[in-house]
């Protein structure tokens, strides 16, 4: 018994040790299983996340590959405004040249001076012409004296012929001499009248009522009148109570511009103000080089606000056929087959459509065929845009676009 007591604890310890080890192994297995499960979940979650990210990236890339376009504004047929540059000229303009040579003695009207018809603008001193007039008067007096003597001689010889004192031949010679002397008198008179007419040009006068627009001479200036087109004009007089406005209308619009058509005219010196002009004449011919028809408009300018030589913009209100549509020129593409436009269909796929341009308005063009007012046309289409491509219409363009406007 005394020897057994010390060994009992040893037996008890030996008996309980396997239980503790069994419990630890089970716990380790559970923990390991949980760890494996967690690791599996992490791996699966990572794979799923990566696959989802790849799919999102592909979807984003596909969305970004679809071009975003703007729609062009389309106007149907109807009234159109055609703006063209105009050349404003006075109804009458006269450059006044000298008809006699001399020196300018005095001038009476400067630029901007209103003048009446026949009003003297300047005086020319012509000493040479004055001497020619004196000589012509002397020549006329000599011719008249000779004529008078020839007439007396012829009358006497006619009396001698009646008395058979002289031959008829001699009498006829005296009569012929009288005729020659009479012709010299007439010639001298004509020469004197010509010089007196030139004397009248010593005074430069206005041919009609108007305004002096230029003065190209001064006192003491040498005036040389050769009678040729190179002679400088001393003055220019313009009648600006009514103006002529010349416009070159492109051939495409020449049939729409006719006599009596009213146009609005604007000039830079009066911004925001318009003046009414009426088509008065047209050339009835298209210039070979310009491809345009010259049209003349008449403009009432009683108040003199618009000046001769002004640059003006003439705006015509033209009526186009209802079958035409107008689009911005930026919507047109020029390819090998000719002009085309990109039209967006209901499924947002593009259709490249050839068109026929009837009129070029500068910033816009009129389409004669190949397009309707209900079509959605791409504005500024990229060169890479092809038939059947998918596009995205920008929100602002979709809201502001009105395909049926402008009729």
mmCIF file of C-alpha atoms in Angstrom:
data_model
loop_
_atom_site.group_PDB
_atom_site.id
_atom_site.type_symbol
_atom_site.label_atom_id
_atom_site.label_comp_id
_atom_site.label_asym_id
_atom_site.label_seq_id
_atom_site.Cartn_x
_atom_site.Cartn_y
_atom_site.Cartn_z
ATOM 1 C CA UNK A 1 0.000 0.000 0.000
ATOM 2 C CA UNK A 2 2.596 2.595 0.949
ATOM 3 C CA UNK A 3 4.430 1.827 -2.281
ATOM 4 C CA UNK A 4 1.234 2.042 -4.391
ATOM 5 C CA UNK A 5 0.248 5.593 -3.510
ATOM 6 C CA UNK A 6 3.118 7.339 -5.236
ATOM 7 C CA UNK A 7 2.384 5.528 -8.537
ATOM 8 C CA UNK A 8 -1.329 6.387 -8.735
ATOM 9 C CA UNK A 9 -0.840 9.866 -10.056
ATOM 10 C CA UNK A 10 1.455 8.514 -12.622
ATOM 11 C CA UNK A 11 -1.185 6.079 -13.770
ATOM 12 C CA UNK A 12 -3.834 8.848 -13.870
ATOM 13 C CA UNK A 13 -1.596 11.150 -15.973
ATOM 14 C CA UNK A 14 -0.897 8.419 -18.401
ATOM 15 C CA UNK A 15 -4.567 7.689 -18.723
ATOM 16 C CA UNK A 16 -5.647 11.343 -19.536
ATOM 17 C CA UNK A 17 -2.944 12.404 -22.075
ATOM 18 C CA UNK A 18 -4.501 10.793 -25.233
ATOM 19 C CA UNK A 19 -7.755 12.690 -24.661
ATOM 20 C CA UNK A 20 -6.031 16.051 -24.710
ATOM 21 C CA UNK A 21 -4.171 15.213 -27.910
ATOM 22 C CA UNK A 22 -7.357 14.009 -29.591
ATOM 23 C CA UNK A 23 -9.147 17.267 -28.827
ATOM 24 C CA UNK A 24 -6.243 19.363 -30.181
ATOM 25 C CA UNK A 25 -6.116 17.451 -33.455
ATOM 26 C CA UNK A 26 -9.840 17.947 -34.054
ATOM 27 C CA UNK A 27 -9.556 21.671 -33.383
ATOM 28 C CA UNK A 28 -6.650 21.962 -35.746
ATOM 29 C CA UNK A 29 -8.624 20.212 -38.457
ATOM 30 C CA UNK A 30 -11.564 22.558 -37.984
ATOM 31 C CA UNK A 31 -9.315 25.590 -38.056
ATOM 32 C CA UNK A 32 -7.544 24.262 -41.124
ATOM 33 C CA UNK A 33 -10.825 23.624 -42.881
ATOM 34 C CA UNK A 34 -12.027 27.107 -42.058
ATOM 35 C CA UNK A 35 -8.744 28.575 -43.295
ATOM 36 C CA UNK A 36 -8.989 26.591 -46.529
ATOM 37 C CA UNK A 37 -12.575 27.757 -46.978
ATOM 38 C CA UNK A 38 -11.640 31.351 -46.362
ATOM 39 C CA UNK A 39 -8.732 31.082 -48.782
ATOM 40 C CA UNK A 40 -11.024 29.515 -51.358
ATOM 41 C CA UNK A 41 -13.526 32.304 -50.899
ATOM 42 C CA UNK A 42 -10.774 34.901 -51.302
ATOM 43 C CA UNK A 43 -9.521 33.229 -54.476
ATOM 44 C CA UNK A 44 -12.999 32.852 -55.920
ATOM 45 C CA UNK A 45 -13.847 36.437 -54.972
ATOM 46 C CA UNK A 46 -10.668 37.684 -56.640
ATOM 47 C CA UNK A 47 -11.410 35.713 -59.791
ATOM 48 C CA UNK A 48 -14.975 36.953 -59.908
ATOM 49 C CA UNK A 49 -13.857 40.519 -59.288
ATOM 50 C CA UNK A 50 -11.230 40.286 -62.028
ATOM 51 C CA UNK A 51 -13.671 38.790 -64.507
ATOM 52 C CA UNK A 52 -16.197 41.482 -63.638
ATOM 53 C CA UNK A 53 -13.558 44.215 -64.013
ATOM 54 C CA UNK A 54 -12.476 42.789 -67.361
ATOM 55 C CA UNK A 55 -16.068 42.726 -68.561
ATOM 56 C CA UNK A 56 -16.648 46.303 -67.336
ATOM 57 C CA UNK A 57 -13.485 47.481 -69.013
ATOM 58 C CA UNK A 58 -14.479 45.807 -72.269
ATOM 59 C CA UNK A 59 -17.934 47.347 -72.038
ATOM 60 C CA UNK A 60 -16.442 50.804 -71.294
ATOM 61 C CA UNK A 61 -13.981 50.415 -74.148
ATOM 62 C CA UNK A 62 -16.794 49.416 -76.494
ATOM 63 C CA UNK A 63 -18.841 52.417 -75.376
ATOM 64 C CA UNK A 64 -15.902 54.749 -75.853
ATOM 65 C CA UNK A 65 -15.324 53.359 -79.342
ATOM 66 C CA UNK A 66 -18.784 54.618 -80.407
ATOM 67 C CA UNK A 67 -18.302 58.170 -81.735
ATOM 68 C CA UNK A 68 -20.493 60.928 -80.333
ATOM 69 C CA UNK A 69 -21.859 63.170 -83.082
ATOM 70 C CA UNK A 70 -23.853 66.371 -83.372
ATOM 71 C CA UNK A 71 -26.815 66.764 -85.685
ATOM 72 C CA UNK A 72 -26.941 69.515 -88.267
ATOM 73 C CA UNK A 73 -29.892 71.849 -88.477
ATOM 74 C CA UNK A 74 -31.983 71.197 -91.594
ATOM 75 C CA UNK A 75 -34.278 73.784 -93.134
ATOM 76 C CA UNK A 76 -36.925 72.931 -95.651
ATOM 77 C CA UNK A 77 -37.739 74.916 -98.799
ATOM 78 C CA UNK A 78 -39.221 78.388 -98.548
ATOM 79 C CA UNK A 79 -37.872 81.886 -98.190
ATOM 80 C CA UNK A 80 -34.108 82.275 -98.247
ATOM 81 C CA UNK A 81 -31.868 85.244 -97.534
ATOM 82 C CA UNK A 82 -29.073 85.817 -100.004
ATOM 83 C CA UNK A 83 -26.408 88.337 -98.921
ATOM 84 C CA UNK A 84 -24.176 89.779 -101.638
ATOM 85 C CA UNK A 85 -21.672 92.659 -101.767
ATOM 86 C CA UNK A 86 -22.916 95.739 -103.568
ATOM 87 C CA UNK A 87 -21.175 98.646 -105.288
ATOM 88 C CA UNK A 88 -22.942 101.959 -104.634
ATOM 89 C CA UNK A 89 -22.661 104.602 -107.345
ATOM 90 C CA UNK A 90 -24.276 107.972 -107.923
ATOM 91 C CA UNK A 91 -27.121 108.057 -110.417
ATOM 92 C CA UNK A 92 -25.083 110.519 -112.519
ATOM 93 C CA UNK A 93 -21.330 110.966 -112.225
ATOM 94 C CA UNK A 94 -19.377 113.320 -114.489
ATOM 95 C CA UNK A 95 -15.603 113.801 -114.451
ATOM 96 C CA UNK A 96 -15.096 117.308 -115.849
ATOM 97 C CA UNK A 97 -12.099 117.816 -118.146
ATOM 98 C CA UNK A 98 -10.701 121.002 -119.645
ATOM 99 C CA UNK A 99 -11.353 121.682 -123.331
ATOM 100 C CA UNK A 100 -8.798 124.505 -123.585
ATOM 101 C CA UNK A 101 -5.201 124.791 -122.496
ATOM 102 C CA UNK A 102 -3.949 127.478 -120.170
ATOM 103 C CA UNK A 103 -3.555 128.189 -116.470
ATOM 104 C CA UNK A 104 -6.184 127.859 -113.769
ATOM 105 C CA UNK A 105 -7.125 131.381 -112.853
ATOM 106 C CA UNK A 106 -9.631 130.715 -110.051
ATOM 107 C CA UNK A 107 -11.809 127.915 -108.651
ATOM 108 C CA UNK A 108 -15.125 128.432 -106.864
ATOM 109 C CA UNK A 109 -16.244 125.021 -105.577
ATOM 110 C CA UNK A 110 -14.353 122.584 -103.373
ATOM 111 C CA UNK A 111 -15.166 118.968 -102.508
ATOM 112 C CA UNK A 112 -18.510 118.504 -100.817
ATOM 113 C CA UNK A 113 -19.958 121.706 -102.300
ATOM 114 C CA UNK A 114 -23.521 121.367 -103.624
ATOM 115 C CA UNK A 115 -23.750 122.924 -107.103
ATOM 116 C CA UNK A 116 -26.517 123.695 -109.565
ATOM 117 C CA UNK A 117 -26.603 122.938 -113.261
ATOM 118 C CA UNK A 118 -24.498 125.497 -115.147
ATOM 119 C CA UNK A 119 -22.807 126.854 -112.032
ATOM 120 C CA UNK A 120 -19.218 128.022 -112.683
ATOM 121 C CA UNK A 121 -16.641 125.858 -110.936
ATOM 122 C CA UNK A 122 -13.415 127.484 -112.197
ATOM 123 C CA UNK A 123 -11.918 129.962 -114.687
ATOM 124 C CA UNK A 124 -9.028 129.182 -117.021
ATOM 125 C CA UNK A 125 -6.699 131.892 -118.332
ATOM 126 C CA UNK A 126 -5.992 131.169 -122.039
ATOM 127 C CA UNK A 127 -3.668 133.782 -123.602
ATOM 128 C CA UNK A 128 -2.893 131.600 -126.623
ATOM 129 C CA UNK A 129 -6.558 131.073 -127.388
ATOM 130 C CA UNK A 130 -7.261 134.786 -127.021
ATOM 131 C CA UNK A 131 -4.651 135.574 -129.652
ATOM 132 C CA UNK A 132 -6.075 132.944 -131.979
ATOM 133 C CA UNK A 133 -9.461 134.605 -131.709
ATOM 134 C CA UNK A 134 -7.955 137.983 -132.640
ATOM 135 C CA UNK A 135 -6.215 136.411 -135.610
ATOM 136 C CA UNK A 136 -9.422 134.715 -136.725
ATOM 137 C CA UNK A 137 -11.287 138.009 -136.571
ATOM 138 C CA UNK A 138 -8.589 139.629 -138.732
ATOM 139 C CA UNK A 139 -8.700 136.772 -141.233
ATOM 140 C CA UNK A 140 -12.460 137.132 -141.465
ATOM 141 C CA UNK A 141 -12.155 140.869 -142.086
ATOM 142 C CA UNK A 142 -9.614 140.226 -144.874
ATOM 143 C CA UNK A 143 -11.825 137.610 -146.468
ATOM 144 C CA UNK A 144 -14.821 139.904 -146.329
ATOM 145 C CA UNK A 145 -12.849 142.735 -147.962
ATOM 146 C CA UNK A 146 -11.708 140.448 -150.763
ATOM 147 C CA UNK A 147 -15.247 139.205 -151.194
ATOM 148 C CA UNK A 148 -16.564 142.766 -151.460
ATOM 149 C CA UNK A 149 -13.967 143.642 -154.135
ATOM 150 C CA UNK A 150 -14.672 140.438 -156.044
ATOM 151 C CA UNK A 151 -18.389 141.176 -155.951
ATOM 152 C CA UNK A 152 -17.874 144.700 -157.374
ATOM 153 C CA UNK A 153 -15.556 143.390 -160.088
ATOM 154 C CA UNK A 154 -17.946 140.632 -161.099
ATOM 155 C CA UNK A 155 -20.837 143.098 -161.325
ATOM 156 C CA UNK A 156 -18.841 145.425 -163.568
ATOM 157 C CA UNK A 157 -17.748 142.627 -165.886
ATOM 158 C CA UNK A 158 -21.328 141.498 -166.239
ATOM 159 C CA UNK A 159 -22.163 145.003 -167.509
ATOM 160 C CA UNK A 160 -19.248 144.932 -169.937
ATOM 161 C CA UNK A 161 -20.421 141.577 -171.301
ATOM 162 C CA UNK A 162 -23.812 143.103 -172.064
ATOM 163 C CA UNK A 163 -22.065 145.844 -174.059
ATOM 164 C CA UNK A 164 -19.824 143.282 -175.800
ATOM 165 C CA UNK A 165 -16.770 145.074 -174.329
ATOM 166 C CA UNK A 166 -15.278 141.893 -172.858
ATOM 167 C CA UNK A 167 -15.614 138.226 -173.604
ATOM 168 C CA UNK A 168 -18.069 136.043 -171.698
ATOM 169 C CA UNK A 169 -15.144 133.857 -170.567
ATOM 170 C CA UNK A 170 -13.515 136.747 -168.749
ATOM 171 C CA UNK A 171 -16.804 137.691 -167.086
ATOM 172 C CA UNK A 172 -17.322 134.128 -165.860
ATOM 173 C CA UNK A 173 -13.798 134.117 -164.404
ATOM 174 C CA UNK A 174 -14.668 137.147 -162.304
ATOM 175 C CA UNK A 175 -17.896 135.483 -161.170
ATOM 176 C CA UNK A 176 -15.945 132.370 -160.126
ATOM 177 C CA UNK A 177 -13.478 134.522 -158.229
ATOM 178 C CA UNK A 178 -16.393 136.025 -156.305
ATOM 179 C CA UNK A 179 -17.621 132.534 -155.387
ATOM 180 C CA UNK A 180 -14.154 131.584 -154.132
ATOM 181 C CA UNK A 181 -13.898 134.753 -152.068
ATOM 182 C CA UNK A 182 -17.345 134.062 -150.598
ATOM 183 C CA UNK A 183 -16.224 130.545 -149.603
ATOM 184 C CA UNK A 184 -13.169 132.010 -147.860
ATOM 185 C CA UNK A 185 -15.457 134.309 -145.891
ATOM 186 C CA UNK A 186 -17.570 131.352 -144.777
ATOM 187 C CA UNK A 187 -14.448 129.432 -143.785
ATOM 188 C CA UNK A 188 -13.133 132.358 -141.768
ATOM 189 C CA UNK A 189 -16.491 132.702 -140.017
ATOM 190 C CA UNK A 190 -16.502 129.003 -139.132
ATOM 191 C CA UNK A 191 -12.980 129.197 -137.734
ATOM 192 C CA UNK A 192 -13.872 132.248 -135.659
ATOM 193 C CA UNK A 193 -17.012 130.547 -134.326
ATOM 194 C CA UNK A 194 -14.958 127.471 -133.382
ATOM 195 C CA UNK A 195 -12.496 129.571 -131.403
ATOM 196 C CA UNK A 196 -15.320 131.520 -129.761
ATOM 197 C CA UNK A 197 -16.870 128.197 -128.740
ATOM 198 C CA UNK A 198 -13.559 127.196 -127.183
ATOM 199 C CA UNK A 199 -13.519 130.545 -125.414
ATOM 200 C CA UNK A 200 -16.719 129.417 -123.705
ATOM 201 C CA UNK A 201 -14.807 126.518 -122.148
ATOM 202 C CA UNK A 202 -12.624 128.961 -120.255
ATOM 203 C CA UNK A 203 -15.324 128.710 -117.613
ATOM 204 C CA UNK A 204 -15.680 125.212 -116.120
ATOM 205 C CA UNK A 205 -19.370 124.654 -115.303
ATOM 206 C CA UNK A 206 -21.365 121.900 -113.609
ATOM 207 C CA UNK A 207 -23.300 119.763 -116.140
ATOM 208 C CA UNK A 208 -26.105 119.037 -113.649
ATOM 209 C CA UNK A 209 -27.085 119.643 -110.046
ATOM 210 C CA UNK A 210 -25.118 117.582 -107.593
ATOM 211 C CA UNK A 211 -22.118 117.575 -105.276
ATOM 212 C CA UNK A 212 -18.459 118.132 -106.110
ATOM 213 C CA UNK A 213 -16.761 114.912 -105.060
ATOM 214 C CA UNK A 214 -13.218 115.621 -106.332
ATOM 215 C CA UNK A 215 -11.082 118.664 -107.142
ATOM 216 C CA UNK A 216 -7.783 117.818 -108.799
ATOM 217 C CA UNK A 217 -6.428 121.264 -109.621
ATOM 218 C CA UNK A 218 -5.453 124.546 -107.992
ATOM 219 C CA UNK A 219 -4.758 128.171 -108.873
ATOM 220 C CA UNK A 220 -1.835 128.537 -111.264
ATOM 221 C CA UNK A 221 -1.868 124.898 -112.353
ATOM 222 C CA UNK A 222 -0.993 124.273 -115.996
ATOM 223 C CA UNK A 223 -4.010 122.979 -117.890
ATOM 224 C CA UNK A 224 -3.197 120.868 -120.930
ATOM 225 C CA UNK A 225 -6.164 119.884 -123.055
ATOM 226 C CA UNK A 226 -5.231 117.445 -125.799
ATOM 227 C CA UNK A 227 -8.729 116.059 -126.102
ATOM 228 C CA UNK A 228 -7.581 112.544 -125.225
ATOM 229 C CA UNK A 229 -8.670 110.161 -122.455
ATOM 230 C CA UNK A 230 -5.407 110.774 -120.584
ATOM 231 C CA UNK A 231 -6.342 114.350 -119.777
ATOM 232 C CA UNK A 232 -6.825 114.644 -116.013
ATOM 233 C CA UNK A 233 -10.270 115.542 -114.686
ATOM 234 C CA UNK A 234 -10.314 118.884 -112.915
ATOM 235 C CA UNK A 235 -13.531 118.206 -111.001
ATOM 236 C CA UNK A 236 -16.011 115.384 -110.491
ATOM 237 C CA UNK A 237 -19.675 116.150 -109.954
ATOM 238 C CA UNK A 238 -22.102 113.460 -108.757
ATOM 239 C CA UNK A 239 -25.868 113.526 -108.452
ATOM 240 C CA UNK A 240 -26.504 111.466 -105.314
ATOM 241 C CA UNK A 241 -30.208 112.163 -104.818
ATOM 242 C CA UNK A 242 -30.716 108.704 -106.245
ATOM 243 C CA UNK A 243 -28.160 105.918 -106.230
ATOM 244 C CA UNK A 244 -27.426 102.908 -108.356
ATOM 245 C CA UNK A 245 -26.346 99.742 -106.560
ATOM 246 C CA UNK A 246 -24.639 97.077 -108.655
ATOM 247 C CA UNK A 247 -24.660 93.472 -107.469
ATOM 248 C CA UNK A 248 -23.365 90.342 -109.155
ATOM 249 C CA UNK A 249 -25.904 87.579 -108.562
ATOM 250 C CA UNK A 250 -24.630 83.995 -108.987
ATOM 251 C CA UNK A 251 -26.123 82.101 -111.891
ATOM 252 C CA UNK A 252 -27.951 79.715 -109.554
ATOM 253 C CA UNK A 253 -30.037 82.620 -108.224
ATOM 254 C CA UNK A 254 -30.397 84.705 -111.375
ATOM 255 C CA UNK A 255 -33.849 83.253 -112.110
ATOM 256 C CA UNK A 256 -35.110 84.321 -108.661
ATOM 257 C CA UNK A 257 -33.968 87.951 -108.960
ATOM 258 C CA UNK A 258 -36.250 90.042 -111.171
ATOM 259 C CA UNK A 259 -37.294 93.651 -111.751
ATOM 260 C CA UNK A 260 -39.292 95.106 -108.908
ATOM 261 C CA UNK A 261 -37.810 92.774 -106.268
ATOM 262 C CA UNK A 262 -37.116 94.628 -103.021
ATOM 263 C CA UNK A 263 -33.821 94.159 -101.170
ATOM 264 C CA UNK A 264 -32.403 95.381 -97.860
ATOM 265 C CA UNK A 265 -29.161 97.349 -98.004
ATOM 266 C CA UNK A 266 -26.775 97.887 -95.102
ATOM 267 C CA UNK A 267 -23.600 99.977 -94.928
ATOM 268 C CA UNK A 268 -20.853 99.890 -92.276
ATOM 269 C CA UNK A 269 -21.307 103.514 -91.199
ATOM 270 C CA UNK A 270 -24.898 102.859 -90.069
ATOM 271 C CA UNK A 271 -24.779 99.562 -88.148
ATOM 272 C CA UNK A 272 -28.161 98.041 -87.438
ATOM 273 C CA UNK A 273 -29.956 100.216 -90.023
ATOM 274 C CA UNK A 274 -31.355 98.974 -93.323
ATOM 275 C CA UNK A 275 -32.302 100.856 -96.477
ATOM 276 C CA UNK A 276 -34.732 99.674 -99.120
ATOM 277 C CA UNK A 277 -33.560 99.212 -102.704
ATOM 278 C CA UNK A 278 -35.489 97.958 -105.721
ATOM 279 C CA UNK A 279 -34.158 95.931 -108.650
ATOM 280 C CA UNK A 280 -34.286 98.274 -111.664
ATOM 281 C CA UNK A 281 -32.383 96.397 -114.388
ATOM 282 C CA UNK A 282 -30.399 93.266 -115.012
ATOM 283 C CA UNK A 283 -27.858 92.454 -117.681
ATOM 284 C CA UNK A 284 -29.770 89.436 -119.018
ATOM 285 C CA UNK A 285 -26.397 87.752 -119.418
ATOM 286 C CA UNK A 286 -24.036 85.762 -117.207
ATOM 287 C CA UNK A 287 -20.399 86.810 -117.188
ATOM 288 C CA UNK A 288 -18.105 84.171 -118.609
ATOM 289 C CA UNK A 289 -15.440 84.736 -115.960
ATOM 290 C CA UNK A 290 -17.537 85.581 -112.903
ATOM 291 C CA UNK A 291 -20.418 83.160 -113.556
ATOM 292 C CA UNK A 292 -22.780 85.833 -112.246
ATOM 293 C CA UNK A 293 -25.362 88.231 -113.646
ATOM 294 C CA UNK A 294 -24.957 91.974 -113.129
ATOM 295 C CA UNK A 295 -28.048 93.437 -111.446
ATOM 296 C CA UNK A 296 -28.753 97.145 -110.914
ATOM 297 C CA UNK A 297 -30.841 98.348 -107.983
ATOM 298 C CA UNK A 298 -32.246 101.820 -107.462
ATOM 299 C CA UNK A 299 -32.041 103.481 -104.041
ATOM 300 C CA UNK A 300 -33.685 106.737 -103.014
ATOM 301 C CA UNK A 301 -31.112 108.929 -101.237
ATOM 302 C CA UNK A 302 -32.890 112.273 -100.898
ATOM 303 C CA UNK A 303 -31.363 112.854 -97.465
ATOM 304 C CA UNK A 304 -27.854 112.131 -98.787
ATOM 305 C CA UNK A 305 -26.961 109.735 -95.975
ATOM 306 C CA UNK A 306 -25.464 107.089 -98.234
ATOM 307 C CA UNK A 307 -22.436 108.171 -100.236
ATOM 308 C CA UNK A 308 -21.321 107.281 -103.711
ATOM 309 C CA UNK A 309 -18.628 104.605 -103.649
ATOM 310 C CA UNK A 310 -19.904 103.010 -100.445
ATOM 311 C CA UNK A 311 -19.406 99.302 -99.861
ATOM 312 C CA UNK A 312 -22.787 97.799 -99.057
ATOM 313 C CA UNK A 313 -24.311 94.421 -98.293
ATOM 314 C CA UNK A 314 -27.473 93.680 -100.250
ATOM 315 C CA UNK A 315 -29.853 91.093 -98.774
ATOM 316 C CA UNK A 316 -32.398 89.452 -101.062
ATOM 317 C CA UNK A 317 -35.379 87.514 -99.727
ATOM 318 C CA UNK A 318 -35.666 84.687 -102.241
ATOM 319 C CA UNK A 319 -38.283 81.966 -102.411
ATOM 320 C CA UNK A 320 -36.797 78.515 -102.980
ATOM 321 C CA UNK A 321 -38.785 75.465 -104.113
ATOM 322 C CA UNK A 322 -40.301 73.416 -101.269
ATOM 323 C CA UNK A 323 -38.443 70.357 -102.571
ATOM 324 C CA UNK A 324 -35.080 71.796 -101.514
ATOM 325 C CA UNK A 325 -33.466 71.536 -98.085
ATOM 326 C CA UNK A 326 -30.676 73.632 -96.635
ATOM 327 C CA UNK A 327 -27.914 72.295 -94.384
ATOM 328 C CA UNK A 328 -24.655 73.788 -93.073
ATOM 329 C CA UNK A 329 -21.717 73.404 -95.402
ATOM 330 C CA UNK A 330 -19.887 71.617 -92.556
ATOM 331 C CA UNK A 331 -22.217 68.641 -92.980
ATOM 332 C CA UNK A 332 -21.010 67.969 -96.542
ATOM 333 C CA UNK A 333 -18.243 65.502 -97.319
ATOM 334 C CA UNK A 334 -16.656 65.343 -100.763
ATOM 335 C CA UNK A 335 -15.661 61.855 -101.801
ATOM 336 C CA UNK A 336 -14.726 60.213 -105.065
ATOM 337 C CA UNK A 337 -18.354 59.799 -106.116
ATOM 338 C CA UNK A 338 -19.213 63.410 -105.240
ATOM 339 C CA UNK A 339 -20.780 65.181 -102.255
ATOM 340 C CA UNK A 340 -22.297 62.967 -99.542
ATOM 341 C CA UNK A 341 -23.885 63.362 -96.127
ATOM 342 C CA UNK A 342 -24.037 60.990 -93.151
ATOM 343 C CA UNK A 343 -27.634 60.286 -92.091
ATOM 344 C CA UNK A 344 -28.419 58.679 -88.706
ATOM 345 C CA UNK A 345 -31.108 56.005 -88.830
ATOM 346 C CA UNK A 346 -33.598 55.005 -86.106
ATOM 347 C CA UNK A 347 -31.132 52.408 -84.801
ATOM 348 C CA UNK A 348 -28.340 55.014 -84.553
ATOM 349 C CA UNK A 349 -26.480 53.455 -87.459
ATOM 350 C CA UNK A 350 -25.069 55.717 -90.127
ATOM 351 C CA UNK A 351 -26.055 55.682 -93.777
ATOM 352 C CA UNK A 352 -23.754 57.493 -96.211
ATOM 353 C CA UNK A 353 -26.043 59.128 -98.758
ATOM 354 C CA UNK A 354 -25.028 60.965 -101.972
ATOM 355 C CA UNK A 355 -26.675 64.358 -102.515
ATOM 356 C CA UNK A 356 -26.979 66.955 -105.273
ATOM 357 C CA UNK A 357 -26.107 70.553 -104.346
ATOM 358 C CA UNK A 358 -28.357 73.026 -106.127
ATOM 359 C CA UNK A 359 -27.059 76.276 -104.614
ATOM 360 C CA UNK A 360 -24.048 77.242 -102.547
ATOM 361 C CA UNK A 361 -24.951 79.941 -99.996
ATOM 362 C CA UNK A 362 -21.481 80.223 -98.500
ATOM 363 C CA UNK A 363 -22.044 79.051 -94.932
ATOM 364 C CA UNK A 364 -24.822 76.689 -96.030
ATOM 365 C CA UNK A 365 -25.900 74.815 -99.148
ATOM 366 C CA UNK A 366 -29.225 73.933 -100.689
ATOM 367 C CA UNK A 367 -29.701 70.261 -101.489
ATOM 368 C CA UNK A 368 -31.749 69.601 -104.593
ATOM 369 C CA UNK A 369 -32.105 65.833 -104.123
ATOM 370 C CA UNK A 370 -30.967 63.039 -101.841
ATOM 371 C CA UNK A 371 -32.164 64.542 -98.562
ATOM 372 C CA UNK A 372 -35.413 65.418 -96.837
ATOM 373 C CA UNK A 373 -36.246 67.746 -93.954
ATOM 374 C CA UNK A 374 -37.008 64.746 -91.701
ATOM 375 C CA UNK A 375 -33.501 63.248 -91.975
ATOM 376 C CA UNK A 376 -30.951 63.454 -89.151
ATOM 377 C CA UNK A 377 -27.710 64.656 -90.730
ATOM 378 C CA UNK A 378 -24.359 64.450 -88.942
ATOM 379 C CA UNK A 379 -22.620 67.803 -88.589
ATOM 380 C CA UNK A 380 -18.816 67.783 -89.021
ATOM 381 C CA UNK A 381 -18.664 64.013 -89.677
ATOM 382 C CA UNK A 382 -15.223 62.434 -89.114
ATOM 383 C CA UNK A 383 -13.430 61.180 -92.192
ATOM 384 C CA UNK A 384 -13.338 57.657 -90.739
ATOM 385 C CA UNK A 385 -17.144 57.466 -90.485
ATOM 386 C CA UNK A 386 -18.350 54.621 -92.712
ATOM 387 C CA UNK A 387 -21.670 53.256 -93.858
ATOM 388 C CA UNK A 388 -23.297 51.194 -91.077
ATOM 389 C CA UNK A 389 -21.221 52.595 -88.191
ATOM 390 C CA UNK A 390 -22.936 52.929 -84.827
ATOM 391 C CA UNK A 391 -22.950 56.474 -83.420
ATOM 392 C CA UNK A 392 -24.175 58.219 -80.302
ATOM 393 C CA UNK A 393 -26.134 61.456 -80.716
ATOM 394 C CA UNK A 394 -25.104 64.079 -78.187
ATOM 395 C CA UNK A 395 -27.824 65.077 -75.737
ATOM 396 C CA UNK A 396 -27.629 68.809 -76.554
ATOM 397 C CA UNK A 397 -27.825 68.097 -80.257
ATOM 398 C CA UNK A 398 -30.788 65.797 -79.831
ATOM 399 C CA UNK A 399 -32.670 68.435 -77.804
ATOM 400 C CA UNK A 400 -31.993 71.373 -80.127
ATOM 401 C CA UNK A 401 -32.356 69.518 -83.413
ATOM 402 C CA UNK A 402 -35.602 70.193 -85.268
ATOM 403 C CA UNK A 403 -35.537 68.301 -88.537
ATOM 404 C CA UNK A 404 -38.788 69.850 -89.800
ATOM 405 C CA UNK A 405 -37.828 73.471 -89.195
ATOM 406 C CA UNK A 406 -37.411 76.068 -91.881
ATOM 407 C CA UNK A 407 -40.259 75.161 -94.198
#
